Amino acid sequence: MSEPKILVVEDEAPVRALLGVTLEADGFQVLEAADAEEAESLLEGDLPALILLDWMLPRTSGLEFTRRLRKDEMLREVPIIMLTARGEEEYKVAGLEAGVDDYVTKPFSTRELLARIRAVLRRAGSDGADIIEAPGDLRIDLARHAVTAGDMVLTMGPTEFRLLHFFMTHPERVYSRDQLLDRVWGRNAYIEERTVDVHIRRLRKAMETTGHDRLIQTVRGVGYRFSAQLTTA
């Protein structure tokens, strides 16, 4: 399993360097950006496990960048920890309402920061792992944004990718359509529940040739479940 990537977005070079050394020493891969524009460029080619984001950035603030990321279908689920010298409650509330997952006030100890990163990654479902596996050699590679079954690459759209990622990190539990809308599309997505059925069909179609479509089970009258076992039905 490859090391999880963390994108550090910090305009102060010494702080950025310190964070990079600290994270790499703890087993993470590090991507670095000095502002939101540079970060966006990196995100076009790499999907990190987590973003460490400074509030005070030139041109586009960390708060505004967070809002932008949460509107992006491909990036909205990437966990964000905000770094800032502003410790007042109103700023913390503003950050959390914008969509950050945690808030660390400067100055902070590297031990505390690493503990918070690990906690956020655990809550995200995969503990920051780049590779997630399921029965039948089904694998999601988050770094490459690819799904494979053995040697075969499974082609699917971004929504199906996020849906499969959610299922594979939450196996065996039944989720209603409303719960899936909340967890995969987000609370602010104003779409109908039947949209879930459409994307479930597309996801199954993408997995049909290898038989992995059978991992996604319909629970009549309730919703859908991702089973840990391939069935013959």
Short mmCIF file of C-alpha atoms in Angstrom, two decimals:
data_model
loop_
_atom_site.label_atom_id
_atom_site.label_comp_id
_atom_site.label_asym_id
_atom_site.label_seq_id
_atom_site.Cartn_x
_atom_site.Cartn_y
_atom_site.Cartn_z
CA MET A 1 0.00 0.00 0.00
CA SER A 2 1.45 3.37 -0.99
CA GLU A 3 1.81 6.19 1.48
CA PRO A 4 -1.15 8.59 1.68
CA LYS A 5 -0.59 11.99 0.07
CA ILE A 6 -1.18 15.27 1.89
CA LEU A 7 -1.39 18.58 0.05
CA VAL A 8 0.07 21.45 2.11
CA VAL A 9 -1.21 24.86 1.00
CA GLU A 10 0.81 27.49 2.88
CA ASP A 11 2.30 30.74 1.56
CA GLU A 12 5.10 30.98 4.14
CA ALA A 13 7.99 28.91 2.78
CA PRO A 14 9.60 28.10 6.19
CA VAL A 15 6.28 26.85 7.59
CA ARG A 16 5.61 24.87 4.42
CA ALA A 17 9.06 23.27 4.61
CA LEU A 18 8.63 22.38 8.30
CA LEU A 19 5.26 20.77 7.62
CA GLY A 20 6.73 18.83 4.71
CA VAL A 21 9.59 17.42 6.79
CA THR A 22 7.23 16.56 9.67
CA LEU A 23 4.72 14.76 7.46
CA GLU A 24 7.33 12.83 5.49
CA ALA A 25 8.97 11.68 8.73
CA ASP A 26 5.58 10.30 9.79
CA GLY A 27 5.16 8.31 6.58
CA PHE A 28 3.15 10.65 4.36
CA GLN A 29 3.86 11.79 0.83
CA VAL A 30 3.72 15.57 0.57
CA LEU A 31 2.58 17.92 -2.18
CA GLU A 32 3.26 21.63 -1.62
CA ALA A 33 1.54 24.77 -2.90
CA ALA A 34 2.09 28.43 -2.00
CA ASP A 35 -1.43 29.59 -2.90
CA ALA A 36 -4.86 28.42 -4.03
CA GLU A 37 -4.02 28.69 -7.73
CA GLU A 38 -0.97 26.45 -7.40
CA ALA A 39 -3.00 24.01 -5.30
CA GLU A 40 -5.70 23.80 -7.96
CA SER A 41 -3.07 22.98 -10.56
CA LEU A 42 -1.72 20.13 -8.41
CA LEU A 43 -5.24 18.82 -7.74
CA GLU A 44 -5.82 18.37 -11.46
CA GLY A 45 -3.29 15.54 -11.47
CA ASP A 46 -3.34 14.22 -7.90
CA LEU A 47 -6.14 13.42 -5.48
CA PRO A 48 -4.63 13.72 -1.98
CA ALA A 49 -5.87 11.92 1.09
CA LEU A 50 -6.10 15.24 2.94
CA ILE A 51 -5.43 18.97 2.48
CA LEU A 52 -3.66 21.12 5.10
CA LEU A 53 -4.85 24.62 4.25
CA ASP A 54 -3.69 27.95 5.64
CA TRP A 55 -6.44 30.52 6.15
CA MET A 56 -4.34 33.57 5.17
CA LEU A 57 -3.33 33.00 1.55
CA PRO A 58 -2.59 35.65 -1.10
CA ARG A 59 -5.40 36.56 -3.51
CA THR A 60 -7.76 33.71 -2.55
CA SER A 61 -8.18 32.99 1.17
CA GLY A 62 -8.19 29.48 2.56
CA LEU A 63 -11.83 29.98 3.53
CA GLU A 64 -12.87 30.90 -0.01
CA PHE A 65 -10.77 28.05 -1.44
CA THR A 66 -12.55 25.63 0.88
CA ARG A 67 -15.93 26.80 -0.42
CA ARG A 68 -14.69 26.34 -3.97
CA LEU A 69 -13.47 22.79 -3.27
CA ARG A 70 -16.74 21.81 -1.63
CA LYS A 71 -18.59 22.75 -4.82
CA ASP A 72 -16.31 20.59 -6.99
CA GLU A 73 -17.77 17.14 -7.65
CA MET A 74 -14.33 15.50 -7.80
CA LEU A 75 -12.85 17.19 -4.73
CA ARG A 76 -15.72 17.83 -2.34
CA GLU A 77 -15.01 14.71 -0.25
CA VAL A 78 -11.29 15.38 0.30
CA PRO A 79 -10.81 16.15 4.03
CA ILE A 80 -9.49 19.62 4.89
CA ILE A 81 -7.73 20.78 8.06
CA MET A 82 -7.52 24.58 8.34
CA LEU A 83 -4.36 26.12 9.80
CA THR A 84 -4.66 29.64 11.20
CA ALA A 85 -3.49 32.05 13.87
CA ARG A 86 -7.11 33.10 14.44
CA GLY A 87 -8.29 31.23 17.51
CA GLU A 88 -11.55 33.05 18.21
CA GLU A 89 -14.70 30.96 18.16
CA GLU A 90 -16.29 32.98 15.35
CA TYR A 91 -13.42 32.08 13.01
CA LYS A 92 -13.61 28.41 13.92
CA VAL A 93 -17.33 28.42 13.24
CA ALA A 94 -16.79 30.15 9.89
CA GLY A 95 -14.25 27.52 8.88
CA LEU A 96 -16.42 24.61 9.90
CA GLU A 97 -19.46 26.07 8.16
CA ALA A 98 -17.41 26.49 4.98
CA GLY A 99 -16.70 22.76 5.04
CA VAL A 100 -13.38 22.16 6.80
CA ASP A 101 -13.12 18.94 8.79
CA ASP A 102 -10.92 20.27 11.58
CA TYR A 103 -9.29 23.50 12.70
CA VAL A 104 -5.77 23.83 14.15
CA THR A 105 -4.65 27.12 15.69
CA LYS A 106 -1.06 28.36 15.27
CA PRO A 107 1.28 27.87 16.98
CA PHE A 108 0.67 24.14 17.32
CA SER A 109 2.79 21.15 18.23
CA THR A 110 3.64 18.72 15.44
CA ARG A 111 2.45 15.91 17.70
CA GLU A 112 -1.01 17.47 17.98
CA LEU A 113 -1.18 18.14 14.24
CA LEU A 114 -0.27 14.55 13.34
CA ALA A 115 -2.85 13.22 15.80
CA ARG A 116 -5.55 15.41 14.24
CA ILE A 117 -4.55 14.33 10.73
CA ARG A 118 -4.83 10.66 11.69
CA ALA A 119 -8.20 11.26 13.35
CA VAL A 120 -9.62 13.05 10.27
CA LEU A 121 -8.32 10.33 7.96
CA ARG A 122 -9.96 7.65 10.12
CA ARG A 123 -13.27 9.52 9.96
CA ALA A 124 -12.90 9.77 6.17
CA GLY A 125 -13.18 6.00 6.00
CA SER A 126 -9.89 4.75 4.62
CA ASP A 127 -7.29 6.11 7.08
CA GLY A 128 -5.70 7.91 4.17
CA ALA A 129 -4.95 4.77 2.19
CA ASP A 130 -4.40 5.30 -1.52
CA ILE A 131 -5.50 1.74 -2.32
CA ILE A 132 -8.84 0.31 -1.17
CA GLU A 133 -9.64 -3.33 -1.89
CA ALA A 134 -12.74 -5.51 -1.97
CA PRO A 135 -13.38 -9.23 -2.65
CA GLY A 136 -12.67 -10.51 -6.13
CA ASP A 137 -9.53 -8.35 -6.54
CA LEU A 138 -11.56 -5.14 -6.92
CA ARG A 139 -9.35 -2.13 -6.18
CA ILE A 140 -9.72 1.65 -6.06
CA ASP A 141 -6.52 3.65 -6.52
CA LEU A 142 -7.30 7.11 -5.17
CA ALA A 143 -4.00 8.61 -6.27
CA ARG A 144 -4.61 7.61 -9.90
CA HIS A 145 -8.40 7.92 -9.62
CA ALA A 146 -8.70 4.44 -11.15
CA VAL A 147 -10.76 1.29 -10.52
CA THR A 148 -9.40 -2.12 -11.46
CA ALA A 149 -10.58 -5.72 -11.21
CA GLY A 150 -7.54 -7.93 -11.56
CA ASP A 151 -5.75 -6.71 -14.68
CA MET A 152 -8.86 -5.01 -16.09
CA VAL A 153 -9.48 -1.27 -15.77
CA LEU A 154 -13.13 -0.43 -15.09
CA THR A 155 -14.27 2.80 -16.71
CA MET A 156 -16.83 4.89 -14.83
CA GLY A 157 -17.87 8.50 -14.30
CA PRO A 158 -16.84 10.66 -11.32
CA THR A 159 -20.14 10.19 -9.48
CA GLU A 160 -19.97 6.40 -9.87
CA PHE A 161 -16.36 6.53 -8.65
CA ARG A 162 -17.38 8.41 -5.49
CA LEU A 163 -20.33 6.09 -4.96
CA LEU A 164 -18.12 3.00 -5.24
CA HIS A 165 -15.55 4.57 -2.93
CA PHE A 166 -18.23 5.19 -0.32
CA PHE A 167 -19.58 1.63 -0.63
CA MET A 168 -16.13 0.04 -0.38
CA THR A 169 -15.28 2.02 2.76
CA HIS A 170 -18.69 1.26 4.34
CA PRO A 171 -19.40 -2.42 3.52
CA GLU A 172 -22.32 -4.57 4.74
CA ARG A 173 -24.44 -1.72 6.06
CA VAL A 174 -27.70 -0.86 4.28
CA TYR A 175 -28.06 2.78 3.18
CA SER A 176 -31.30 4.39 2.08
CA ARG A 177 -31.37 6.60 -1.01
CA ASP A 178 -31.64 9.67 1.22
CA GLN A 179 -28.58 8.60 3.23
CA LEU A 180 -26.59 8.03 0.05
CA LEU A 181 -27.57 11.46 -1.24
CA ASP A 182 -26.33 12.96 2.02
CA ARG A 183 -23.07 10.99 2.19
CA VAL A 184 -22.07 10.91 -1.49
CA TRP A 185 -23.66 14.01 -3.03
CA GLY A 186 -23.70 16.19 0.10
CA ARG A 187 -26.40 17.85 2.17
CA ASN A 188 -26.64 20.82 -0.17
CA ALA A 189 -27.28 18.76 -3.31
CA TYR A 190 -30.83 19.46 -4.45
CA ILE A 191 -31.54 16.36 -6.52
CA GLU A 192 -34.22 13.68 -6.41
CA GLU A 193 -33.78 10.33 -4.69
CA ARG A 194 -34.33 8.46 -7.97
CA THR A 195 -31.03 9.97 -9.14
CA VAL A 196 -29.37 7.46 -6.82
CA ASP A 197 -31.00 4.59 -8.73
CA VAL A 198 -29.70 5.98 -12.03
CA HIS A 199 -26.11 6.09 -10.78
CA ILE A 200 -26.39 2.68 -9.12
CA ARG A 201 -27.41 1.25 -12.51
CA ARG A 202 -24.47 2.98 -14.19
CA LEU A 203 -22.08 1.70 -11.52
CA ARG A 204 -23.35 -1.85 -11.88
CA LYS A 205 -23.02 -1.58 -15.66
CA ALA A 206 -19.40 -0.50 -15.32
CA MET A 207 -18.69 -3.53 -13.10
CA GLU A 208 -20.78 -6.04 -15.03
CA THR A 209 -18.07 -7.56 -17.23
CA THR A 210 -16.10 -8.79 -14.20
CA GLY A 211 -19.14 -9.82 -12.15
CA HIS A 212 -18.49 -7.26 -9.43
CA ASP A 213 -21.89 -5.67 -10.01
CA ARG A 214 -23.20 -8.42 -7.70
CA LEU A 215 -21.39 -6.80 -4.77
CA ILE A 216 -24.00 -4.03 -4.83
CA GLN A 217 -27.20 -5.50 -3.45
CA THR A 218 -30.67 -4.00 -3.48
CA VAL A 219 -32.50 -4.32 -0.17
CA ARG A 220 -36.14 -4.06 -1.15
CA GLY A 221 -37.99 -1.19 0.50
CA VAL A 222 -34.84 0.08 2.22
CA GLY A 223 -31.95 0.91 -0.10
CA TYR A 224 -28.60 -0.54 -1.10
CA ARG A 225 -25.79 -2.51 0.52
CA PHE A 226 -22.24 -3.28 -0.60
CA SER A 227 -21.64 -6.93 0.26
CA ALA A 228 -18.24 -8.31 1.22
CA GLN A 229 -18.99 -11.52 -0.67
CA LEU A 230 -19.56 -12.19 -4.34
CA THR A 231 -22.87 -13.99 -4.78
CA THR A 232 -24.12 -16.10 -7.66
CA ALA A 233 -27.52 -14.36 -7.82
#
